[in-house]
PDB file of C-alpha atoms in Angstrom:
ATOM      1  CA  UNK A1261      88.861 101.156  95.783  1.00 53.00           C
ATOM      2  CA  UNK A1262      85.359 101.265  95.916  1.00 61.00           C
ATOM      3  CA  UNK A1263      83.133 104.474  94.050  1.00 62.00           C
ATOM      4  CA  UNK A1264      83.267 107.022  96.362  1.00 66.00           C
ATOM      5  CA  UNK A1265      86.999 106.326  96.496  1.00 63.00           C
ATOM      6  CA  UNK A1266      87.763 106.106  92.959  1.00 66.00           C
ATOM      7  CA  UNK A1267      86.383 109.317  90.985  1.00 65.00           C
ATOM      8  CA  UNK A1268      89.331 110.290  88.730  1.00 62.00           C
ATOM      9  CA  UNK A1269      87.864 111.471  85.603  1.00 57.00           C
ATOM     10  CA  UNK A1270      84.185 111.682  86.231  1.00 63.00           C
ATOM     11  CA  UNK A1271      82.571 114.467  85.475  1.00 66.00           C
ATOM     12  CA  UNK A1272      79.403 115.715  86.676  1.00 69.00           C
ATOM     13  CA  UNK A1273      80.124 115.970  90.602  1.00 66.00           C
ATOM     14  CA  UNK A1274      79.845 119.521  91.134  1.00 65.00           C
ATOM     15  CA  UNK A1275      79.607 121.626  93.466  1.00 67.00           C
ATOM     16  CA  UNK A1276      83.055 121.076  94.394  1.00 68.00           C
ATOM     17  CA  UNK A1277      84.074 122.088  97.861  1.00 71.00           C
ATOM     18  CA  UNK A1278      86.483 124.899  97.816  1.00 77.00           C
ATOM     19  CA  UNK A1279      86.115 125.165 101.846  1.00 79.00           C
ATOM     20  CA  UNK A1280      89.694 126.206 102.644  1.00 88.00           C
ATOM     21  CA  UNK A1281      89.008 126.085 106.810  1.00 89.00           C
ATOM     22  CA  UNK A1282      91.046 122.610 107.655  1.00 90.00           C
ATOM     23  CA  UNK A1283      88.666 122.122 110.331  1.00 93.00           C
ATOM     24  CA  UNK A1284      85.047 123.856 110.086  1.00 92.00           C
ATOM     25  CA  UNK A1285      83.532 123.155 113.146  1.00 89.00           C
ATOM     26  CA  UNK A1286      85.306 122.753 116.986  1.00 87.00           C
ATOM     27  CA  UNK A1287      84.305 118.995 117.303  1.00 89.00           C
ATOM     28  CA  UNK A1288      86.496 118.250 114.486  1.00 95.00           C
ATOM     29  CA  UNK A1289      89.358 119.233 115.738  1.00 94.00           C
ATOM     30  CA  UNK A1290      88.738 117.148 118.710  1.00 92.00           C
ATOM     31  CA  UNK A1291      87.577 114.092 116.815  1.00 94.00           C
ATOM     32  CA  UNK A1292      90.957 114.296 114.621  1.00 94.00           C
ATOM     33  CA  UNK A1293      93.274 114.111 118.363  1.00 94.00           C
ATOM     34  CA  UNK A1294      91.494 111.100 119.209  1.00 94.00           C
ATOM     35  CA  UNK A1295      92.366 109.178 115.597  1.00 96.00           C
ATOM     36  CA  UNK A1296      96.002 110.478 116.333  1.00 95.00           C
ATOM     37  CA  UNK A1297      95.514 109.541 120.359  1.00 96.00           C
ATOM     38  CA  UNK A1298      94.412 106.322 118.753  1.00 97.00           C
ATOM     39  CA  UNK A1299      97.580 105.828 116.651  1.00 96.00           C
ATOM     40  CA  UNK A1300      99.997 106.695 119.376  1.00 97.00           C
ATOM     41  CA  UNK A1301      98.412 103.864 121.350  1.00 97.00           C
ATOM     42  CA  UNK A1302      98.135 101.476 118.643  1.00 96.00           C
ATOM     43  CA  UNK A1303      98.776  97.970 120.259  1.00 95.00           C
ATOM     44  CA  UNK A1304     101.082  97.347 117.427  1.00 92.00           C
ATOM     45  CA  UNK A1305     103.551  99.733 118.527  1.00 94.00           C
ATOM     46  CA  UNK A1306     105.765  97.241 120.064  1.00 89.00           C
ATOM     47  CA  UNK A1307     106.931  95.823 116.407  1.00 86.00           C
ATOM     48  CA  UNK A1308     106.655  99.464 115.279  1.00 87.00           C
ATOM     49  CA  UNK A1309     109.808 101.742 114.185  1.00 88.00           C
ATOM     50  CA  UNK A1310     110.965 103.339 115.785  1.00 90.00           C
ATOM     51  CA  UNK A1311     110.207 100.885 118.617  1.00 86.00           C
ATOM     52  CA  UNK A1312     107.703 101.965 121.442  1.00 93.00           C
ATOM     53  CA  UNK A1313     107.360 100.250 124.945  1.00 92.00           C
ATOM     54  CA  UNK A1314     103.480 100.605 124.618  1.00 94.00           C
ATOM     55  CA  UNK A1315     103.092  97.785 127.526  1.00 92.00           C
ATOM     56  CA  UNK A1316     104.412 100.688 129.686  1.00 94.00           C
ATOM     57  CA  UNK A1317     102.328 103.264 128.908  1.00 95.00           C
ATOM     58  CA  UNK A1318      99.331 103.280 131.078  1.00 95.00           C
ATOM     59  CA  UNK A1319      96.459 103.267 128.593  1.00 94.00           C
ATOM     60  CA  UNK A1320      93.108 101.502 129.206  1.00 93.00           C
ATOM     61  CA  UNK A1321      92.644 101.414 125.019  1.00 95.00           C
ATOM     62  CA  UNK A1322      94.283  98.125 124.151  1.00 94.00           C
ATOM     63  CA  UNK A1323      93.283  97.693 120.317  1.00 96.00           C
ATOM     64  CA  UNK A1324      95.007  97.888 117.078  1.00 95.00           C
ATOM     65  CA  UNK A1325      94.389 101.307 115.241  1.00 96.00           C
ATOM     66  CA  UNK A1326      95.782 102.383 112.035  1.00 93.00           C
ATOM     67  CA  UNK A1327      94.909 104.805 109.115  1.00 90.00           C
ATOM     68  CA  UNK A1328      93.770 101.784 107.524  1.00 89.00           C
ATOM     69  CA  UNK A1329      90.903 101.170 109.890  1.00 91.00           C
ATOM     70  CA  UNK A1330      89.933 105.005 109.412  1.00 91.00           C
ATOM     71  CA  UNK A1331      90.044 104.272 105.646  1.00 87.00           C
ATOM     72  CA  UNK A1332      88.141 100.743 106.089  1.00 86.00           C
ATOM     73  CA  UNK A1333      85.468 102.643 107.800  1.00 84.00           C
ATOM     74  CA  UNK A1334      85.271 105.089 105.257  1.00 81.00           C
ATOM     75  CA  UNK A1335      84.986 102.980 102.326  1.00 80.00           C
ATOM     76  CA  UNK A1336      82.673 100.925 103.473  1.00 80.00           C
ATOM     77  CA  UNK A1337      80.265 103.853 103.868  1.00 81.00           C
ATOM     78  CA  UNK A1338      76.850 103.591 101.672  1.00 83.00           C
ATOM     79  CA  UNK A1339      77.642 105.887  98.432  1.00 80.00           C
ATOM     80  CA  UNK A1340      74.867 108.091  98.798  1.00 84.00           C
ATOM     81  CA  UNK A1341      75.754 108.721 102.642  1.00 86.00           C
ATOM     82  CA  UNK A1342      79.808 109.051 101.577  1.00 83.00           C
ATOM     83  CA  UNK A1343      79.114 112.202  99.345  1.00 81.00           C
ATOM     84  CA  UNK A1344      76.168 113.410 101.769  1.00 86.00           C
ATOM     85  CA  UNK A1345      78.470 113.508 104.991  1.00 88.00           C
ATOM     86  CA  UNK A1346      81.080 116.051 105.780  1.00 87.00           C
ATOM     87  CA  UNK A1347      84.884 114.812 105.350  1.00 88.00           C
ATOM     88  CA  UNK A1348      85.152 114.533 109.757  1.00 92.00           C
ATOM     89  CA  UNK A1349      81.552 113.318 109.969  1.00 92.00           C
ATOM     90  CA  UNK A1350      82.690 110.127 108.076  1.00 90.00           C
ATOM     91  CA  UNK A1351      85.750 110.127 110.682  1.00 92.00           C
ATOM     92  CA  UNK A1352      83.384 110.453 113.621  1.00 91.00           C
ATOM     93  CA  UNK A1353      81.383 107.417 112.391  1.00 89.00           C
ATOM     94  CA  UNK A1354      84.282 104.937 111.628  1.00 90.00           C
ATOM     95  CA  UNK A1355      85.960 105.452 115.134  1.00 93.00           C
ATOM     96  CA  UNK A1356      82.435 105.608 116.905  1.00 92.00           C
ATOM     97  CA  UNK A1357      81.811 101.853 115.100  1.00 90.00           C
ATOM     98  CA  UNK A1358      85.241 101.217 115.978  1.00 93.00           C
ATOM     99  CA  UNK A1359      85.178 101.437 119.783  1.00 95.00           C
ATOM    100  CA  UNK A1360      81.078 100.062 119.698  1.00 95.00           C
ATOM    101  CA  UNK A1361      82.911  96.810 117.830  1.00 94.00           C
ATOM    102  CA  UNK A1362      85.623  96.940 120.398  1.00 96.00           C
ATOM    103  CA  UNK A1363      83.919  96.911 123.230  1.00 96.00           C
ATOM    104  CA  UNK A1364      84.487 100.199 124.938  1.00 96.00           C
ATOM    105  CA  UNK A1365      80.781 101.412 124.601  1.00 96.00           C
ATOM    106  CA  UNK A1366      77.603 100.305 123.556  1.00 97.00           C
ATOM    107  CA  UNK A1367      75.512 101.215 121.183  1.00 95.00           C
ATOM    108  CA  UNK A1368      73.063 102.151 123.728  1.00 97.00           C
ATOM    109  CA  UNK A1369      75.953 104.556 125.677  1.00 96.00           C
ATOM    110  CA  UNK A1370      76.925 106.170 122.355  1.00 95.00           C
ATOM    111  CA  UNK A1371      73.207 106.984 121.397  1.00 95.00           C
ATOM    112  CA  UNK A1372      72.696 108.015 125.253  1.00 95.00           C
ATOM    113  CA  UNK A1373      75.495 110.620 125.192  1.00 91.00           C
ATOM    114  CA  UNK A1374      74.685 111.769 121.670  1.00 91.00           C
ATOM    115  CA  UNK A1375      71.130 112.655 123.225  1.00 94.00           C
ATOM    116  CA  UNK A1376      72.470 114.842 125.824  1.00 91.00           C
ATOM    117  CA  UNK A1377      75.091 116.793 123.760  1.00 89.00           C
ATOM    118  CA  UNK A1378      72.139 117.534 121.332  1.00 91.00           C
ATOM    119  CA  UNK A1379      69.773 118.442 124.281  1.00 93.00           C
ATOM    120  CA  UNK A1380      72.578 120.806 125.376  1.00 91.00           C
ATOM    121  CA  UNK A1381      72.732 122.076 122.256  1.00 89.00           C
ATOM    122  CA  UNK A1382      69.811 123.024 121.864  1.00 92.00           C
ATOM    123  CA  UNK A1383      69.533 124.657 125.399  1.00 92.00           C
ATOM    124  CA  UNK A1384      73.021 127.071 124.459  1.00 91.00           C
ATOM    125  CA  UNK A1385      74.356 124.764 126.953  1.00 89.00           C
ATOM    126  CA  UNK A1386      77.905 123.540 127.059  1.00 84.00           C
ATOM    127  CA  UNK A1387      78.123 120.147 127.396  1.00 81.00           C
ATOM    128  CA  UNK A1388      80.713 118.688 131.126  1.00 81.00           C
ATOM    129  CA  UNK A1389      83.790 117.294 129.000  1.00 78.00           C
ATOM    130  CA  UNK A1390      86.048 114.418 131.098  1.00 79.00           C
ATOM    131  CA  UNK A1391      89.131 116.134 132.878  1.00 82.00           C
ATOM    132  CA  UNK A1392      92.268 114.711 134.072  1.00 80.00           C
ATOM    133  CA  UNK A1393      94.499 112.492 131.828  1.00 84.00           C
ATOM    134  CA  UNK A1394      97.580 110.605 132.507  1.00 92.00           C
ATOM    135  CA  UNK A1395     101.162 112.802 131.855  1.00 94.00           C
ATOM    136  CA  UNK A1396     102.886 109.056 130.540  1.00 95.00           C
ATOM    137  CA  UNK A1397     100.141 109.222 127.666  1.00 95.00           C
ATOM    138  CA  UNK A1398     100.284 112.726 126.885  1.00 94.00           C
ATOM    139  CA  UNK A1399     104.534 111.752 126.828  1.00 95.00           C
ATOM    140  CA  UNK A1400     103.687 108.508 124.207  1.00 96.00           C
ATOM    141  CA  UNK A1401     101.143 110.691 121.851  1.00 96.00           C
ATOM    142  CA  UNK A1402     103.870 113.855 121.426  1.00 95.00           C
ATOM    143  CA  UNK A1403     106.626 111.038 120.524  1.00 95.00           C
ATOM    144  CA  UNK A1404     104.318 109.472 118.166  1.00 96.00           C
ATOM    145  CA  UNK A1405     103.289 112.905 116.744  1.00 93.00           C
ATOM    146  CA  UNK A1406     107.160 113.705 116.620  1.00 94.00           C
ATOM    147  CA  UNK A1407     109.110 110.666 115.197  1.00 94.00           C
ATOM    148  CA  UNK A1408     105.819 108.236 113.406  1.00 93.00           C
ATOM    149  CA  UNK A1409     105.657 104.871 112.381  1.00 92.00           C
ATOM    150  CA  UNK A1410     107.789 104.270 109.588  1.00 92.00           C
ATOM    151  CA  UNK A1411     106.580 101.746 106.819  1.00 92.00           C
ATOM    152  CA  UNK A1412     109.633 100.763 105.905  1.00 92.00           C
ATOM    153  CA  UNK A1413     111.526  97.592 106.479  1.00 90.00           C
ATOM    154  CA  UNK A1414     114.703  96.218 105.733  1.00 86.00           C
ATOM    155  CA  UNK A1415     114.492  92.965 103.922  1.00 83.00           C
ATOM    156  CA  UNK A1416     115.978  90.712 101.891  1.00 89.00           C
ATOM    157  CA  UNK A1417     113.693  90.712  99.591  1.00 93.00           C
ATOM    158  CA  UNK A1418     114.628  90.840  96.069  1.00 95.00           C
ATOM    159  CA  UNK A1419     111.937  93.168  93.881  1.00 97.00           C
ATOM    160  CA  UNK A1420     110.279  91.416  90.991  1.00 97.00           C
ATOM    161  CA  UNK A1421     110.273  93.535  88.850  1.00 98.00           C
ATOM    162  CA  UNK A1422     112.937  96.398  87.299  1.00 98.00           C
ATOM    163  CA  UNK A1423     113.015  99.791  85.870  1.00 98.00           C
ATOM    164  CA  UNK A1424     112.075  99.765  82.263  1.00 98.00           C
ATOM    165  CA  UNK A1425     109.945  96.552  82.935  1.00 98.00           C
ATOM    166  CA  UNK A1426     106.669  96.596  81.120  1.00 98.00           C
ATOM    167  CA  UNK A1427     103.895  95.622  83.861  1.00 98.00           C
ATOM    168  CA  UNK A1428      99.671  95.448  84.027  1.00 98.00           C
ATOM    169  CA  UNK A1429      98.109  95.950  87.292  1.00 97.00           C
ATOM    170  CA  UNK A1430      95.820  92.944  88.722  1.00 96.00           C
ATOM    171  CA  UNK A1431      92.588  92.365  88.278  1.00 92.00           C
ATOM    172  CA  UNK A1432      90.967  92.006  91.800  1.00 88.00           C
ATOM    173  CA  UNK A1433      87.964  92.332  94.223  1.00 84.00           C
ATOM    174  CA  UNK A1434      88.427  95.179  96.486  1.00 75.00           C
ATOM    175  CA  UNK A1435      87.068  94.034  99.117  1.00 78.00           C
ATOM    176  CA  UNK A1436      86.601  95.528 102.417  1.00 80.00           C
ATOM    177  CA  UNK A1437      89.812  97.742 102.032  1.00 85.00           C
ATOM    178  CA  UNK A1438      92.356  98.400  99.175  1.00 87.00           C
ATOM    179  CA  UNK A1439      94.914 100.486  98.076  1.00 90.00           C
ATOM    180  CA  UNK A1440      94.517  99.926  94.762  1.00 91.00           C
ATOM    181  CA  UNK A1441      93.039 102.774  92.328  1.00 88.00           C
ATOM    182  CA  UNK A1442      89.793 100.885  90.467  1.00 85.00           C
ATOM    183  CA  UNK A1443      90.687 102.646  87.336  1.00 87.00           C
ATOM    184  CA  UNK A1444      94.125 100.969  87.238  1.00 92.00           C
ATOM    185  CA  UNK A1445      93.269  97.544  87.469  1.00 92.00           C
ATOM    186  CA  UNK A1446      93.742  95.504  84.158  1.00 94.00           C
ATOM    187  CA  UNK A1447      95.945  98.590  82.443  1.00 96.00           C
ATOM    188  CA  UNK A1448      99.287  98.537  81.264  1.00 98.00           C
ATOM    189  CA  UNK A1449     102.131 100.545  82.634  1.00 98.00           C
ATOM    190  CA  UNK A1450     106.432 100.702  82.756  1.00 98.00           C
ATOM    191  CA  UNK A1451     108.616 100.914  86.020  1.00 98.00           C
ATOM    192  CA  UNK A1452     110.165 104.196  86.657  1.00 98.00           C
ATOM    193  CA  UNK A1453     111.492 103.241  89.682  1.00 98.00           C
ATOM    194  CA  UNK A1454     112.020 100.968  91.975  1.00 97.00           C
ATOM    195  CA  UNK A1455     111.992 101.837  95.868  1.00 96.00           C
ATOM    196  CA  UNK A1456     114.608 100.540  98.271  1.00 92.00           C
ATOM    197  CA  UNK A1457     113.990  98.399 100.861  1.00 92.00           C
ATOM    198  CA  UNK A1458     110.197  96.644 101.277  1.00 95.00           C
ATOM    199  CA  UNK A1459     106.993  98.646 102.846  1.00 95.00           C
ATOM    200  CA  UNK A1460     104.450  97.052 105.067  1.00 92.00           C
ATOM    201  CA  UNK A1461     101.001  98.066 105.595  1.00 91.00           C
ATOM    202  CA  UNK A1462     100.475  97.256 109.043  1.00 87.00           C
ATOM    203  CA  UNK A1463      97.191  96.108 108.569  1.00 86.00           C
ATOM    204  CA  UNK A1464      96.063  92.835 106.526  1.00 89.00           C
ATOM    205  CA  UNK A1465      93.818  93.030 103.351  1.00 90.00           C
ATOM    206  CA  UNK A1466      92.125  90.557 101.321  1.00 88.00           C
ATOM    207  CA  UNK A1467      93.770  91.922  98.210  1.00 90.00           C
ATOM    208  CA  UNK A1468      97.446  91.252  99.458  1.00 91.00           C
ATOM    209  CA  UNK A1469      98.945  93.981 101.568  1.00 93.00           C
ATOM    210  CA  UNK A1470     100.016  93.136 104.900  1.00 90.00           C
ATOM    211  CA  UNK A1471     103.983  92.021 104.821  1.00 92.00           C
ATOM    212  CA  UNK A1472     106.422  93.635 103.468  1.00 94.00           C
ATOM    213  CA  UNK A1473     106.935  93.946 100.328  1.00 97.00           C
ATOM    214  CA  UNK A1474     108.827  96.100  96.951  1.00 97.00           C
ATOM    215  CA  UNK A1475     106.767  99.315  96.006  1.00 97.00           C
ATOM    216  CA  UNK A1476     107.101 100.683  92.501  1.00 98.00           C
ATOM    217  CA  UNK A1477     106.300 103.892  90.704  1.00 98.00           C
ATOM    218  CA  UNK A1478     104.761 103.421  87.623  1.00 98.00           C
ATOM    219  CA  UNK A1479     104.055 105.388  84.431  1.00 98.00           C
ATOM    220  CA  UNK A1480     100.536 105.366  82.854  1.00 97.00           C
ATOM    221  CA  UNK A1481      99.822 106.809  79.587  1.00 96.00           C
ATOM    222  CA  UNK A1482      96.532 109.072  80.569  1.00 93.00           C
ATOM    223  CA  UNK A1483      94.920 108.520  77.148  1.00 92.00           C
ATOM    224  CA  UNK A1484      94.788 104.548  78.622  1.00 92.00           C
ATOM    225  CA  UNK A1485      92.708 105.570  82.105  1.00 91.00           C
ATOM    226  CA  UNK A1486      90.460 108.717  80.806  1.00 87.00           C
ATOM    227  CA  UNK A1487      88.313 109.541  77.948  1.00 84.00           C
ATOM    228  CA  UNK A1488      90.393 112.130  75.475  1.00 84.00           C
ATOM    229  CA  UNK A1489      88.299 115.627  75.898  1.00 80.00           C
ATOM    230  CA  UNK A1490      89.251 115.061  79.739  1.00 79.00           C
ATOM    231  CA  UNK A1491      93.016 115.139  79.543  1.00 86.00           C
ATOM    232  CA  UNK A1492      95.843 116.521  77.775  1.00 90.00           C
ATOM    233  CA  UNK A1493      97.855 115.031  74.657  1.00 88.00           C
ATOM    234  CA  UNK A1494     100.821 112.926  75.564  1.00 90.00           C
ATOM    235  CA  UNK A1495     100.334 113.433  79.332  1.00 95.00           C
ATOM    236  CA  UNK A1496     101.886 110.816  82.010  1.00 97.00           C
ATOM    237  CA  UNK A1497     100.187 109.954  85.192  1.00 95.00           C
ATOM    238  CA  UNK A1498     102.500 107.905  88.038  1.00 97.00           C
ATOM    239  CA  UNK A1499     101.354 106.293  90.437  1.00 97.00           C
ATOM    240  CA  UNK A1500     103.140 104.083  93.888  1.00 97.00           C
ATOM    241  CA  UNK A1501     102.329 100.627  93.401  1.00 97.00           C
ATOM    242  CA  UNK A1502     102.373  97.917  96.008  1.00 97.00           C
ATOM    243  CA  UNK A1503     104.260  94.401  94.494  1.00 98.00           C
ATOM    244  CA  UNK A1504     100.854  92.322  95.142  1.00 97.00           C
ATOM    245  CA  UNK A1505      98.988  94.289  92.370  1.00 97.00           C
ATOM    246  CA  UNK A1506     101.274  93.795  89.831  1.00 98.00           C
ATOM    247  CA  UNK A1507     101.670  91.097  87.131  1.00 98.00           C
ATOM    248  CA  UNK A1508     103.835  90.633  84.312  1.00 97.00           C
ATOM    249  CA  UNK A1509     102.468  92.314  81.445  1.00 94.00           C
TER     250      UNK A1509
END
């Protein structure tokens, strides 16, 4: 993970935010439907389970869209503008770049309609939302919002590893996207367990994930990721490992 996404056991990043609203500000709320609107429309629903007939549903977004692109987004964010930006203003801007990359809008469009919403704003006027809607997508977003996209996969895929096993964790560049806690990487840890079945990621990153593949739980002795005045004597820390980031120790 990159800094912003990797803070355990820093110290000095006060204020923290003890803001207990889930959603501050009405746009939020709106801007955290279209992620899940996104989701339920995902173009990789068809390989999906459960399974989804996406071709049928009649939906003029056509793209693949996963939490994984919301977190790509995010950590790819400049440091200084991660911790300066509200949790759904860093939302806002990965799905804006998303459907700019995508083709849906220009840059030009986006900045255009920005204008006017602010100009409204400033005016106390409310700004002409799109009506209308198709009832076969509202239909495909409540499934999705009822029964998922389940990660898991039945293989035959026989784990590398067993409980007990002594492991480290890789060594790697996190690239544009990882799952992989930076403070882990290079430290030594034992299996506690070992999932059934494999887990896929949906999405394909340069550190590994992608197909599906054993996850573990693994036991870290704290005094082995944090300094000693942060923690507390003899205290375990576990974390859900994917396969690819694991290596005999």
């Amino acid at each position: 993970m990159k800094l912003q996404h990797n803070l355990g056991g820093l110290e000095g990043l006060d204020p923290v935010n003890t803001e207990p609203r889930v959603f501050v500000e009405d746009w939020e709320q709106r801007i955290f439907g279209i992620h899940t609107a996104m989701m339920a429309l995902s173009n990789h629903l068809d390989k999906s389970l459960p399974d989804y007939d996406i071709s049928q549903v009649p939906s003029t977004f056509d793209s693949f869209w996963s939490w994984a692109h919301l977190r790509e987004g995010a950590e790819n964010i400049h440091p200084f503008d991660y911790f300066r930006l509200r949790y759904y203003e860093k939302w806002l801007g990965g799905i804006s770049g998303f459907f700019v990359e995508e083709g849906y809008i220009t840059e030009d469009e986006l900045n255009e309609r920005a204008a006017l919403i602010l100009k409204d704003m400033a005016d106390n006027k409310s700004t002409e939302l799109p009506e209308g809607g198709d009832p076969a997508i509202d239909t495909q977003v409540e499934k999705y919002l009822r029964e998922g996209d389940s990660p898991k996969r039945s293989t035959d895929i026989t784990p590398k590893f067993n409980v007990g096993d002594t492991v480290r964790i890789k060594t790697i560049s996190a690239g544009t996207h990882s799952r992989l806690p930076g403070n882990l990487q290079g430290r030594i840890a034992q299996v506690m367990e070992v999932y059934e079945e494999s887990y896929t990621y949906f999405y394909e990153t340069a550190d590994g994930l992608g197909t599906p593949m054993p996850v573990y739980n693994l036991a870290f002795k704290a005094e082995d990721l944090w300094e000693q005045s942060l923690i507390e004597p003899g205290s375990i820390y576990y974390n859900d490992i994917f396969e690819a980031y694991i290596e005999p120790a």
